[in-house]
Backbone as ProteinMPNN parsed JSONL, in Angstrom:
{"seq_chain_A": "MRAIDFPGPWVVYRMPLRGKDGGNAALCSQREWDEMDRAQPGRFTLIQSGITNEGEAERLARSSKPVPPQTAPPMAAPLIRSGVV", "coords_chain_A": {"N_chain_A": [[0.842, -1.176, 0.0], [0.516, 2.222, -0.813], [1.842, 5.178, 0.659], [-0.005, 8.028, 1.743], [0.395, 11.243, 0.462], [0.733, 13.892, 2.463], [0.005, 17.213, 2.163], [0.276, 19.397, 3.915], [2.091, 21.425, 6.366], [0.104, 24.428, 5.837], [0.431, 27.522, 3.997], [-0.285, 30.97, 3.827], [-0.146, 33.562, 1.551], [0.678, 36.71, -0.076], [0.172, 37.487, -3.391], [1.587, 39.306, -5.93], [-0.084, 41.245, -8.436], [-0.014, 42.04, -11.869], [-0.023, 45.416, -12.71], [-1.602, 46.114, -10.544], [-1.627, 47.268, -7.234], [-0.855, 45.712, -4.13], [-2.144, 43.105, -4.576], [-3.428, 39.678, -4.533], [-4.496, 37.364, -1.975], [-3.275, 34.087, -1.492], [-2.98, 30.475, -1.164], [-0.807, 27.753, -0.28], [1.126, 24.711, 0.042], [3.58, 24.263, 2.652], [5.948, 23.233, 1.611], [5.735, 23.93, -1.142], [5.769, 26.707, -0.839], [8.367, 27.126, 0.159], [9.867, 26.389, -2.087], [8.98, 28.319, -3.969], [9.801, 30.718, -2.74], [12.525, 30.33, -2.689], [13.114, 30.288, -5.412], [12.27, 32.844, -6.287], [13.12, 35.123, -4.425], [11.593, 37.361, -2.126], [9.556, 38.165, -3.85], [6.95, 37.328, -3.226], [4.691, 37.958, -0.515], [4.655, 36.838, 2.714], [1.881, 35.954, 4.633], [0.866, 34.258, 6.69], [2.244, 31.342, 8.161], [2.556, 27.748, 8.766], [-0.01, 26.721, 9.174], [-2.241, 24.273, 10.099], [-4.585, 23.239, 9.079], [-6.293, 22.942, 6.053], [-8.751, 24.151, 5.414], [-8.892, 26.242, 7.276], [-6.726, 27.776, 6.395], [-7.684, 28.492, 3.874], [-9.915, 30.085, 4.585], [-8.565, 32.205, 5.853], [-7.089, 33.231, 3.683], [-9.18, 34.102, 2.022], [-10.327, 36.075, 3.625], [-8.38, 37.974, 3.852], [-7.661, 41.215, 3.167], [-6.826, 43.123, 0.234], [-3.769, 44.958, 0.1], [-3.804, 48.435, 0.335], [-2.808, 50.744, -2.275], [0.311, 52.397, -1.929], [0.803, 55.796, -1.388], [2.671, 58.722, -2.125], [3.503, 61.17, 0.333], [1.868, 64.378, 0.293], [3.592, 67.108, -1.147], [4.758, 70.146, 0.204], [3.977, 73.381, -1.03], [6.411, 75.521, -2.545], [7.688, 78.341, -0.753], [7.296, 81.538, -1.824], [8.79, 84.617, -1.974], [8.344, 87.891, -2.805], [10.349, 90.593, -3.985], [12.383, 90.397, -2.074], [15.796, 90.169, -1.611]], "CA_chain_A": [[0.0, 0.0, 0.0], [1.275, 3.457, -0.95], [1.566, 6.192, 1.672], [-0.683, 9.229, 1.25], [1.243, 12.434, 0.568], [0.055, 14.966, 3.181], [0.626, 18.443, 1.674], [0.388, 20.446, 4.924], [1.256, 22.54, 6.78], [-0.284, 25.38, 4.803], [0.958, 28.884, 4.054], [-1.071, 31.982, 3.123], [0.771, 34.608, 1.107], [0.139, 37.697, -1.004], [0.748, 37.329, -4.72], [1.404, 40.558, -6.654], [-0.718, 41.169, -9.747], [0.479, 43.054, -12.789], [-0.858, 46.599, -12.83], [-2.374, 46.375, -9.331], [-0.877, 47.242, -5.98], [-1.453, 44.879, -3.097], [-2.265, 41.721, -5.001], [-4.412, 38.8, -3.904], [-3.989, 36.344, -1.069], [-3.346, 32.725, -2.013], [-2.429, 29.518, -0.221], [-0.087, 26.612, -0.825], [1.764, 23.938, 1.105], [4.857, 24.807, 3.11], [6.965, 22.788, 0.651], [5.617, 24.775, -2.328], [6.213, 28.053, -0.466], [9.829, 27.113, 0.236], [10.376, 26.371, -3.463], [8.687, 29.624, -4.585], [10.641, 31.742, -2.119], [13.903, 30.071, -3.102], [13.228, 30.639, -6.829], [12.078, 34.286, -6.461], [13.091, 35.696, -3.07], [11.02, 38.688, -1.964], [8.453, 38.457, -4.783], [5.685, 37.059, -2.552], [4.674, 38.399, 0.87], [4.085, 35.841, 3.616], [0.873, 36.438, 5.575], [0.961, 33.366, 7.844], [2.701, 29.988, 7.84], [2.352, 26.763, 9.817], [-1.43, 26.454, 9.377], [-2.368, 22.818, 10.005], [-5.851, 22.875, 8.467], [-6.465, 23.607, 4.758], [-9.948, 24.995, 5.486], [-8.519, 27.45, 8.011], [-5.871, 28.557, 5.493], [-8.568, 29.032, 2.842], [-10.673, 31.188, 5.187], [-7.649, 33.327, 6.054], [-6.779, 33.801, 2.371], [-10.369, 34.804, 1.536], [-10.625, 37.233, 4.468], [-7.283, 38.942, 3.794], [-7.949, 42.325, 2.257], [-5.658, 43.606, -0.501], [-3.07, 46.099, 0.68], [-4.052, 49.596, -0.517], [-1.593, 51.289, -2.87], [0.984, 53.419, -1.134], [0.952, 57.069, -2.091], [3.675, 59.608, -1.542], [2.865, 62.276, 1.05], [1.85, 65.6, -0.516], [4.712, 68.035, -0.912], [4.349, 71.532, 0.462], [4.322, 74.313, -2.106], [7.527, 76.365, -2.138], [7.354, 79.659, -0.28], [7.868, 82.537, -2.735], [8.741, 85.98, -1.427], [8.702, 88.833, -3.852], [11.04, 91.796, -3.569], [13.418, 90.158, -1.075], [17.005, 89.665, -2.25]], "C_chain_A": [[0.894, 1.248, 0.0], [0.874, 4.468, 0.127], [0.909, 7.41, 1.018], [0.233, 10.415, 1.494], [0.432, 13.552, 1.221], [0.729, 16.288, 2.821], [0.851, 19.525, 2.724], [1.769, 20.5, 5.539], [1.055, 23.542, 5.641], [0.291, 26.759, 5.073], [0.0, 29.785, 3.292], [-0.118, 33.122, 2.795], [0.064, 35.558, 0.168], [0.918, 37.601, -2.306], [0.522, 38.631, -5.494], [0.763, 40.313, -8.019], [-0.207, 42.311, -10.614], [-0.516, 44.208, -12.884], [-1.689, 46.921, -11.598], [-1.455, 46.31, -8.123], [-1.583, 46.319, -5.01], [-1.526, 43.42, -3.46], [-3.309, 40.951, -4.225], [-3.733, 37.817, -2.975], [-4.21, 34.976, -1.705], [-2.794, 31.784, -0.955], [-1.74, 28.387, -0.966], [0.506, 25.834, 0.345], [3.097, 24.597, 1.483], [5.971, 24.45, 2.135], [6.938, 23.649, -0.617], [6.103, 26.194, -2.041], [7.741, 28.13, -0.435], [10.444, 27.149, -1.164], [10.163, 27.717, -4.148], [9.613, 30.701, -4.043], [12.106, 31.561, -2.485], [14.118, 30.524, -4.555], [13.145, 32.149, -7.058], [11.987, 34.957, -5.093], [12.505, 37.104, -3.067], [9.856, 39.008, -2.887], [7.097, 38.314, -4.099], [5.797, 37.468, -1.091], [3.967, 37.367, 1.734], [3.094, 36.507, 4.561], [0.925, 35.596, 6.841], [1.406, 31.991, 7.377], [2.356, 29.054, 8.991], [0.894, 26.464, 10.117], [-1.657, 24.954, 9.143], [-3.62, 22.363, 9.27], [-6.044, 23.651, 7.163], [-7.674, 24.543, 4.758], [-9.665, 26.306, 6.195], [-7.655, 28.359, 7.134], [-6.71, 29.211, 4.399], [-9.38, 30.207, 3.379], [-9.793, 32.41, 5.403], [-7.325, 34.009, 4.73], [-7.968, 34.612, 1.84], [-10.663, 36.062, 2.342], [-9.529, 38.29, 4.433], [-7.584, 39.993, 2.738], [-6.683, 42.714, 1.506], [-5.059, 44.832, 0.187], [-3.325, 47.303, -0.219], [-2.748, 50.135, -1.091], [-0.994, 52.375, -1.983], [1.148, 54.671, -1.976], [1.983, 57.91, -1.361], [2.958, 60.735, -0.798], [2.897, 63.542, 0.191], [3.012, 66.508, -0.145], [4.168, 69.428, -0.712], [4.813, 72.421, -0.702], [5.48, 75.181, -1.627], [7.034, 77.765, -1.753], [8.057, 80.681, -1.159], [7.683, 83.907, -2.107], [9.167, 86.93, -2.529], [9.376, 90.066, -3.239], [12.135, 91.595, -2.542], [14.619, 89.546, -1.795], [17.965, 89.148, -1.248]], "O_chain_A": [[1.891, 1.314, 0.718], [-0.305, 4.592, 0.46], [1.23, 7.772, -0.114], [0.779, 10.58, 2.584], [-0.469, 14.105, 0.589], [1.904, 16.478, 3.136], [1.559, 20.494, 2.447], [2.58, 19.629, 5.224], [1.746, 23.499, 4.623], [0.595, 27.117, 6.211], [-0.481, 29.41, 2.222], [0.625, 33.59, 3.658], [-1.021, 35.257, -0.331], [2.148, 37.628, -2.323], [-0.627, 39.025, -5.697], [1.032, 39.305, -8.672], [0.005, 43.422, -10.128], [-1.706, 43.994, -13.111], [-2.418, 47.912, -11.602], [-0.616, 45.417, -8.006], [-2.803, 46.169, -5.077], [-1.02, 42.574, -2.723], [-3.994, 41.504, -3.364], [-2.563, 37.475, -3.149], [-5.217, 34.747, -2.374], [-2.208, 32.228, 0.033], [-2.048, 28.103, -2.124], [0.397, 26.251, 1.498], [3.655, 25.384, 0.719], [6.843, 25.275, 1.861], [7.99, 24.053, -1.114], [6.761, 26.815, -2.877], [8.332, 29.084, -0.941], [11.424, 27.855, -1.398], [11.059, 28.209, -4.834], [10.149, 31.506, -4.805], [12.848, 32.539, -2.579], [15.168, 31.072, -4.89], [13.851, 32.687, -7.911], [10.896, 35.319, -4.651], [12.868, 37.939, -3.896], [9.22, 40.048, -2.714], [6.187, 39.099, -4.366], [6.864, 37.346, -0.489], [2.798, 37.058, 1.501], [3.418, 37.501, 5.211], [1.016, 36.137, 7.943], [0.992, 31.528, 6.314], [1.921, 29.496, 10.055], [0.581, 25.996, 11.212], [-1.294, 24.433, 8.088], [-3.704, 21.201, 8.873], [-5.968, 24.88, 7.16], [-7.621, 25.618, 4.16], [-10.139, 27.361, 5.773], [-7.836, 29.577, 7.135], [-6.468, 30.363, 4.038], [-9.519, 31.221, 2.696], [-10.23, 33.535, 5.161], [-7.289, 35.238, 4.661], [-7.779, 35.688, 1.271], [-11.198, 37.026, 1.795], [-9.728, 39.396, 4.936], [-7.739, 39.68, 1.558], [-5.586, 42.648, 2.063], [-5.776, 45.637, 0.781], [-3.09, 47.218, -1.424], [-1.696, 50.001, -0.466], [-1.713, 53.164, -1.369], [1.577, 54.612, -3.128], [2.142, 57.819, -0.144], [1.915, 61.205, -1.251], [3.85, 63.755, -0.558], [3.363, 66.65, 1.026], [3.224, 69.84, -1.386], [5.889, 72.228, -1.268], [5.541, 75.543, -0.452], [6.094, 78.296, -2.345], [9.286, 80.691, -1.235], [6.572, 84.304, -1.756], [10.239, 86.775, -3.113], [9.029, 90.514, -2.147], [12.777, 92.574, -2.163], [14.49, 88.543, -2.496], [19.045, 88.682, -1.612]]}, "name": "protein", "num_of_chains": 1, "seq": "MRAIDFPGPWVVYRMPLRGKDGGNAALCSQREWDEMDRAQPGRFTLIQSGITNEGEAERLARSSKPVPPQTAPPMAAPLIRSGVV"}
């Protein structure tokens, strides 16, 4: 009899999407995460690892809101003084 391959523990991560800031949350096994992170370090953002239940990982991925795009703080207008040398 062949042993069943247990894919857990599970990892939830953020996957960047082209043209969108924040990206979507996704899940995979710890083994798959290790391979992805080794192949492209820093491309994916880890939300949580070590989840023992696939259903729990799925709920976390679905409830994770996309990160809003970061905007630069507004710059103050330069102060112009007329007639002062």
